[in-house]
Amino acid sequence: MQHRLIAAMRREKVDRCPVWFMRQAGRYMPEYQALRQGRSFMEMARSVELCTQITLQPVRAFDLDAAILFADIMTPLEAVGIDFDIVGGEGPVIEEPLTQASQLGRVGSFDAARIGYLFEAIRQIQHELAGQQPLIGFAGAPFTMACYLMEGRGSRDFMQARRALYEAPEFFGELLARLVDLQVAYLREQARAGVDALQVFDSWIGLLDGPSYRRVVLPHMRRLFAELSGLGIPVVHFAPGSAAFLESIAEAGGDVIGVDWRLPLDEAWSRIGADKAVQGNLDPALLLVGGEPLRRGIDEVLRCAAGRPGHIFNLGHGVHRQTPPSHVAEAVQYLRQVGVAGP
Ligand code: 1CP
């Protein structure tokens, strides 16, 4: 039987709107906090057993329509031997950032065996899901990966990458090309291990202007999605903050375009085009609030989607760590009542 999520991603008719949440696993869940005690993020991610449990926690707690693999966007760097850590309360840290052309060789060939735990976890999760829910695999998009690689850590503006885009365009282009190769190999391996769909997170692309996106990033994104299209599973392209050049995001590729909360979903969909599915786009802040404002927010997203085939309900970005789990339960329950597909 085909999963509701996969059918919606292919713009087929479904009995009701499928729902999952970006960052649905993690620190807002007491079950996650309990496992996290005394362990580092990477210790958990590298344990097949813990990775499996954490991936399944939100699916079991909230009866969601999909699981998303518990990993980090830095994980594929381990497969080329670039050292990083996930620091509690902060995020990824790369001790030796990649800042010049002479270091491009560090983004070398992908060795799946170095992150064998991840592919083993995919098999384990699929065994536990037993076909009840699909599993989504994911990776960071090349620009977002370049942001972390060059800056060495999270940042509000990622000036190192943006500066290189103008100052060292050849180097920057070569870095993006290598990251496309890396991410294609990584996502292909996830598909081989058995994920049902993929999502590409271009979390920081909203820092760019449209012309720079089209000139520097778009050709690489086209190649990325062209190579992924051969895998035979649907691919989501999530590019928050990109309202200024949403048409170019859609043009780059992906079967489904993830939409953030800044644009009404109907307006976003008409700019993306009817030939693609859309995912989104509730403001994650409404999950902090719950109650009536949350229900009205959900109503508004569904009104904009108008029951058209090809809508996957999600947030406009990840679940915030201050989210009360009861509000997530509330949202899913409400969607079960009102998220019935139209004629
Ligand atoms: O316990 C902890 O301290 C870890 C917090 C945490 C978690 C739960 C991090 C560190 N990563 C994750 C898991 C994670 N990261 C998932 C799987 C879980 C799920 O979705 O249910 C996914 C898909 C990601 C992806 C990710 N990591 C992105 C892209 C998505 C997005 O939100 O835009 C990004 C940008 C990261 C970097 C990262 N990793 C962790 C943090 C705190 C951050 C953000 C740092 C920053 O702001 O730069």
Coordinates of C-alpha atoms and ligand atoms in Angstrom, one line a residue:
M1 CA 0.0 0.0 0.0
Q2 CA 1.3 3.5 -0.9
H3 CA 1.8 5.8 2.0
R4 CA -0.4 8.9 2.2
L5 CA 2.7 11.2 2.4
I6 CA 4.2 9.7 -0.8
A7 CA 0.9 9.9 -2.7
A8 CA 0.6 13.6 -1.7
M9 CA 4.2 14.2 -2.8
R10 CA 3.3 12.8 -6.2
R11 CA 0.2 15.0 -6.2
E12 CA -2.2 12.1 -6.1
K13 CA -5.5 12.2 -4.3
V14 CA -5.3 11.2 -0.6
D15 CA -8.0 10.5 2.1
R16 CA -6.6 13.3 4.3
C17 CA -3.8 15.8 4.4
P18 CA -0.6 14.1 5.6
V19 CA 1.3 15.8 8.4
W20 CA 4.8 15.7 9.8
F21 CA 7.0 18.4 11.3
M22 CA 10.5 19.5 10.6
R23 CA 12.7 18.9 13.6
Q24 CA 10.0 16.8 15.1
A25 CA 12.6 14.9 17.1
G26 CA 14.6 16.7 19.7
R27 CA 14.9 18.8 22.8
Y28 CA 11.3 19.8 23.2
M29 CA 10.4 16.2 23.9
P30 CA 10.9 14.8 27.4
E31 CA 11.6 11.4 25.9
Y32 CA 14.5 12.9 24.0
Q33 CA 15.8 14.8 27.0
A34 CA 15.8 11.6 29.0
L35 CA 18.1 9.8 26.5
R36 CA 20.2 13.0 26.0
Q37 CA 21.3 13.0 29.7
G38 CA 25.0 12.6 30.0
R39 CA 25.4 11.9 26.2
S40 CA 26.6 14.1 23.4
F41 CA 24.5 14.6 20.3
M42 CA 27.0 12.7 18.2
E43 CA 27.1 9.8 20.7
M44 CA 23.3 9.5 20.2
A45 CA 23.4 9.9 16.4
R46 CA 26.2 7.3 16.0
S47 CA 24.3 4.7 18.1
V48 CA 22.0 2.6 15.8
E49 CA 19.8 1.8 18.8
L50 CA 19.5 5.4 20.0
C51 CA 19.1 6.9 16.5
T52 CA 16.3 4.4 15.9
Q53 CA 14.6 5.2 19.1
I54 CA 14.8 9.0 18.7
T55 CA 13.6 8.9 15.1
L56 CA 10.5 6.9 16.3
Q57 CA 9.7 9.0 19.4
P58 CA 7.7 11.7 17.7
V59 CA 6.0 9.3 15.4
R60 CA 4.8 7.1 18.3
A61 CA 3.9 10.1 20.5
F62 CA 1.9 12.1 18.0
D63 CA 0.8 9.6 15.3
L64 CA 2.5 11.5 12.5
D65 CA 2.4 10.5 8.8
A66 CA 6.2 10.3 8.5
A67 CA 9.4 9.7 10.4
I68 CA 12.5 11.8 9.6
L69 CA 15.9 10.3 10.2
F70 CA 17.6 11.5 13.3
A71 CA 21.0 12.9 12.1
D72 CA 22.5 16.3 11.5
I73 CA 23.3 18.1 8.3
M74 CA 27.0 17.8 9.2
T75 CA 26.9 14.0 9.2
P76 CA 28.1 13.5 5.6
L77 CA 31.3 15.5 6.4
E78 CA 32.3 12.5 8.6
A79 CA 32.2 10.4 5.4
V80 CA 34.9 12.6 3.8
G81 CA 37.0 12.9 7.0
I82 CA 36.2 16.5 8.0
D83 CA 36.1 16.8 11.8
F84 CA 33.2 18.6 13.4
D85 CA 31.3 18.5 16.7
I86 CA 27.7 19.4 17.7
V87 CA 28.1 21.6 20.7
G88 CA 25.2 21.6 23.2
G89 CA 23.2 24.8 23.1
E90 CA 25.0 26.0 20.0
G91 CA 25.1 23.5 17.1
P92 CA 27.8 22.5 14.6
V93 CA 31.4 23.5 15.1
I94 CA 34.2 22.8 12.7
E95 CA 37.6 23.4 14.3
E96 CA 39.3 24.0 10.9
P97 CA 37.0 25.9 8.6
L98 CA 37.5 25.6 4.9
T99 CA 38.5 29.0 3.7
Q100 CA 40.6 28.7 0.5
A101 CA 41.1 26.9 -2.7
S102 CA 44.1 25.0 -1.5
Q103 CA 41.8 23.2 1.0
L104 CA 39.2 22.0 -1.5
G105 CA 40.8 18.6 -1.5
R106 CA 39.3 18.1 2.0
V107 CA 35.9 17.7 0.4
G108 CA 37.1 14.4 -1.1
S109 CA 35.4 11.2 -2.1
F110 CA 32.5 9.9 -0.1
D111 CA 33.2 6.8 2.0
A112 CA 29.9 5.4 3.1
A113 CA 31.6 2.9 5.5
R114 CA 32.7 5.8 7.7
I115 CA 29.1 6.5 8.5
G116 CA 27.9 2.9 8.3
Y117 CA 25.9 3.4 11.5
L118 CA 23.5 5.7 9.7
F119 CA 22.6 3.3 7.0
E120 CA 22.2 0.5 9.5
A121 CA 19.9 2.8 11.5
I122 CA 17.8 3.4 8.3
R123 CA 17.4 -0.4 8.0
Q124 CA 16.5 -0.7 11.7
I125 CA 14.0 2.1 11.6
Q126 CA 12.3 0.6 8.6
H127 CA 12.1 -2.7 10.3
E128 CA 10.4 -1.1 13.3
L129 CA 8.1 1.1 11.3
A130 CA 7.0 -2.1 9.5
G131 CA 5.5 -0.1 6.6
Q132 CA 3.1 1.8 8.9
Q133 CA 4.8 5.2 8.2
P134 CA 7.3 6.3 5.5
L135 CA 10.9 7.3 6.5
I136 CA 12.3 10.6 5.1
G137 CA 16.1 10.9 4.6
F138 CA 17.7 14.3 4.3
A139 CA 20.8 16.4 3.6
G140 CA 21.8 20.0 3.6
A141 CA 22.0 21.9 0.3
P142 CA 25.4 22.9 -1.0
F143 CA 25.1 26.6 -0.2
T144 CA 24.0 25.9 3.4
M145 CA 26.8 23.3 3.8
A146 CA 29.3 25.9 2.4
C147 CA 28.1 28.4 5.0
Y148 CA 29.0 26.1 7.9
L149 CA 32.2 24.8 6.3
M150 CA 33.5 28.3 5.7
E151 CA 32.3 30.0 8.9
G152 CA 33.1 26.9 11.1
R153 CA 29.9 27.4 13.1
G154 CA 26.4 28.8 13.1
S155 CA 26.1 32.5 12.4
R156 CA 23.4 35.1 11.7
D157 CA 24.9 36.3 8.5
F158 CA 27.5 33.7 7.3
M159 CA 29.7 36.5 6.0
Q160 CA 32.6 34.2 5.1
A161 CA 30.6 32.3 2.5
R162 CA 28.9 35.4 1.2
R163 CA 32.1 37.2 0.9
A164 CA 33.7 34.4 -1.1
L165 CA 30.8 34.3 -3.5
Y166 CA 32.0 37.7 -4.7
E167 CA 35.7 37.7 -3.9
A168 CA 36.6 34.2 -5.0
P169 CA 33.8 33.0 -7.3
E170 CA 35.9 30.2 -8.9
F171 CA 36.8 28.7 -5.5
F172 CA 33.2 29.1 -4.3
G173 CA 31.8 27.5 -7.4
E174 CA 34.2 24.6 -7.1
L175 CA 33.2 24.2 -3.5
L176 CA 29.5 24.0 -4.4
A177 CA 30.3 21.5 -7.2
R178 CA 32.2 19.2 -4.7
L179 CA 29.3 19.5 -2.2
V180 CA 26.8 18.5 -4.9
D181 CA 28.9 15.3 -5.6
L182 CA 29.1 14.6 -1.8
Q183 CA 25.4 15.1 -1.2
V184 CA 24.3 13.1 -4.2
A185 CA 26.5 10.2 -3.0
Y186 CA 25.1 10.6 0.5
L187 CA 21.5 10.8 -0.5
R188 CA 21.9 7.9 -3.0
E189 CA 23.2 5.7 -0.2
Q190 CA 20.2 6.7 2.1
A191 CA 17.9 5.7 -0.8
R192 CA 19.8 2.4 -1.2
A193 CA 19.4 1.7 2.6
G194 CA 15.6 2.2 2.2
V195 CA 14.3 5.7 2.9
D196 CA 11.0 6.5 1.2
A197 CA 11.5 10.2 0.4
L198 CA 14.3 12.8 0.7
Q199 CA 14.4 16.4 1.8
V200 CA 17.1 18.9 0.9
F201 CA 17.4 21.7 3.5
D202 CA 18.8 25.0 2.1
S203 CA 18.3 26.6 5.5
W204 CA 20.5 29.7 4.9
I205 CA 19.7 30.4 1.2
G206 CA 17.5 33.3 2.3
L207 CA 20.7 35.3 2.9
L208 CA 21.1 35.7 -0.8
D209 CA 19.5 37.9 -3.4
G210 CA 17.8 36.4 -6.4
P211 CA 20.3 37.4 -9.1
S212 CA 23.2 35.9 -7.0
Y213 CA 21.1 32.7 -6.4
R214 CA 20.5 32.4 -10.1
R215 CA 24.0 33.1 -11.2
V216 CA 26.0 31.2 -8.6
V217 CA 23.8 28.6 -6.9
L218 CA 21.0 27.6 -9.3
P219 CA 23.2 25.6 -11.8
H220 CA 24.5 23.4 -8.9
M221 CA 21.0 22.9 -7.5
R222 CA 19.8 21.9 -11.0
R223 CA 22.5 19.2 -11.2
L224 CA 21.8 18.0 -7.6
F225 CA 18.0 17.5 -8.3
A226 CA 18.7 16.0 -11.8
E227 CA 21.0 13.4 -10.3
L228 CA 18.4 12.7 -7.5
S229 CA 15.6 12.3 -9.9
G230 CA 17.0 8.9 -11.0
L231 CA 16.4 7.5 -7.5
G232 CA 12.7 7.0 -8.0
I233 CA 11.6 8.5 -4.7
P234 CA 10.1 12.0 -4.2
V235 CA 12.4 14.8 -3.2
V236 CA 11.4 17.9 -1.1
H237 CA 13.3 21.2 -1.7
F238 CA 13.1 23.4 1.4
A239 CA 14.5 26.9 1.1
P240 CA 13.2 29.2 3.9
G241 CA 13.5 32.9 3.5
S242 CA 13.6 32.7 -0.3
A243 CA 10.3 34.5 -1.1
A244 CA 12.2 37.0 -3.1
F245 CA 13.2 34.3 -5.7
L246 CA 10.8 31.5 -5.1
E247 CA 10.3 30.9 -8.8
S248 CA 14.0 30.2 -9.1
I249 CA 13.8 27.7 -6.2
A250 CA 11.1 25.8 -8.0
E251 CA 13.0 26.0 -11.2
A252 CA 16.1 24.4 -9.5
G253 CA 14.1 21.2 -8.8
G254 CA 12.4 19.0 -6.3
D255 CA 9.0 17.3 -6.6
V256 CA 7.8 19.2 -3.5
I257 CA 8.7 22.7 -2.5
G258 CA 8.8 23.5 1.2
V259 CA 7.3 26.9 2.0
D260 CA 8.0 29.0 5.1
W261 CA 5.3 31.0 6.9
R262 CA 6.2 34.4 5.4
L263 CA 4.0 33.9 2.3
P264 CA 0.4 32.7 2.2
L265 CA 0.5 29.1 0.9
D266 CA -1.8 29.8 -2.1
E267 CA 0.3 32.8 -3.2
A268 CA 3.5 30.6 -2.9
W269 CA 1.9 27.7 -4.8
S270 CA 0.8 29.9 -7.7
R271 CA 4.4 31.2 -8.0
I272 CA 5.9 27.7 -7.6
G273 CA 3.5 26.3 -10.3
A274 CA 0.8 23.7 -10.2
D275 CA 3.2 21.0 -11.5
K276 CA 4.8 20.7 -8.0
A277 CA 3.5 19.7 -4.6
V278 CA 3.9 22.0 -1.6
Q279 CA 4.8 21.4 2.0
G280 CA 4.1 23.8 4.8
N281 CA 3.6 26.4 6.2
L282 CA 2.4 27.0 9.7
D283 CA 4.4 29.5 11.8
P284 CA 6.3 27.4 14.4
A285 CA 5.4 30.2 16.9
L286 CA 1.8 29.0 16.9
L287 CA 3.0 25.7 18.3
L288 CA 4.2 27.6 21.3
V289 CA 0.8 29.2 21.8
G290 CA -1.7 26.3 21.2
G291 CA -5.4 26.6 21.6
E292 CA -7.6 28.8 19.4
P293 CA -4.7 30.7 17.7
L294 CA -3.1 27.4 16.7
R295 CA -6.4 26.1 15.3
R296 CA -7.1 29.3 13.3
G297 CA -3.5 29.1 11.9
I298 CA -4.1 25.5 10.8
D299 CA -7.5 26.6 9.3
E300 CA -5.8 29.3 7.3
V301 CA -3.1 27.0 5.9
L302 CA -5.8 24.5 4.8
R303 CA -7.9 27.2 3.3
C304 CA -5.0 28.3 1.2
A305 CA -4.3 24.7 0.1
A306 CA -8.0 24.3 -0.7
G307 CA -7.9 20.5 -0.7
R308 CA -5.9 20.5 -3.9
P309 CA -3.8 17.2 -4.3
G310 CA -0.2 17.8 -3.5
H311 CA -0.3 19.5 -0.1
I312 CA 1.7 18.1 2.8
F313 CA 1.0 19.9 6.1
N314 CA 4.1 21.0 8.0
L315 CA 5.6 24.0 9.7
G316 CA 7.3 26.9 7.9
H317 CA 10.5 25.8 9.7
G318 CA 11.5 23.4 12.5
V319 CA 9.7 22.8 15.8
H320 CA 11.1 25.3 18.3
R321 CA 12.7 23.8 21.5
Q322 CA 10.3 25.7 23.8
T323 CA 7.3 23.9 22.1
P324 CA 5.0 22.2 24.6
P325 CA 4.5 18.6 23.3
S326 CA 0.8 18.8 24.1
H327 CA 0.5 21.5 21.4
V328 CA 2.0 19.2 18.8
A329 CA -0.6 16.6 19.9
E330 CA -3.3 19.2 19.6
A331 CA -2.3 20.2 16.1
V332 CA -2.2 16.6 14.8
Q333 CA -5.6 15.9 16.4
Y334 CA -7.2 19.0 14.9
L335 CA -5.7 18.1 11.5
R336 CA -7.3 14.7 11.7
Q337 CA -10.7 16.4 12.1
V338 CA -10.4 19.1 9.5
G339 CA -7.6 18.0 7.1
V340 CA -9.9 16.0 4.9
A341 CA -9.1 16.4 1.2
G342 CA -11.6 18.3 -1.0
P343 CA -13.3 17.0 -4.1
Ligands
1CP1 O1 20.4 17.9 21.7 C1 21.0 18.8 21.1 O2 21.7 19.7 21.6 C2 20.9 18.7 19.6 C3 20.0 19.7 18.9 C4 20.0 19.1 17.5 C5 19.0 18.2 16.9 C6 17.9 17.5 17.6 C7 20.9 19.5 16.5 C8 22.0 20.4 16.6 N1 20.5 18.8 15.3 C9 19.4 18.0 15.6 C10 18.7 17.0 14.7 C11 18.4 17.4 13.3 N2 19.1 18.4 12.6 C12 17.5 16.8 12.4 C13 16.7 15.5 12.7 C14 15.6 15.6 13.6 C15 14.3 16.0 13.1 O3 14.1 16.8 12.1 O4 13.3 15.5 13.7 C16 17.5 17.6 11.2 C17 16.7 17.3 10.0 C18 18.5 18.5 11.4 C19 18.9 19.4 10.3 C20 19.7 20.6 10.6 N3 20.8 20.8 11.4 C21 19.6 21.8 9.9 C22 18.6 22.0 8.7 C23 17.2 22.2 9.2 C24 16.9 23.6 9.7 O5 16.4 23.7 10.8 O6 17.1 24.5 9.0 C25 20.5 22.7 10.3 C26 20.7 24.2 9.9 C27 21.3 22.1 11.3 C28 22.4 22.6 12.1 C29 22.2 22.5 13.6 N4 22.3 21.3 14.2 C30 22.0 21.5 15.6 C31 21.7 22.8 15.7 C32 21.3 23.5 17.0 C33 21.7 23.4 14.5 C34 21.4 24.9 14.1 C35 22.6 25.8 14.4 C36 22.5 27.1 13.8 O7 21.6 27.9 14.1 O8 23.4 27.4 12.9

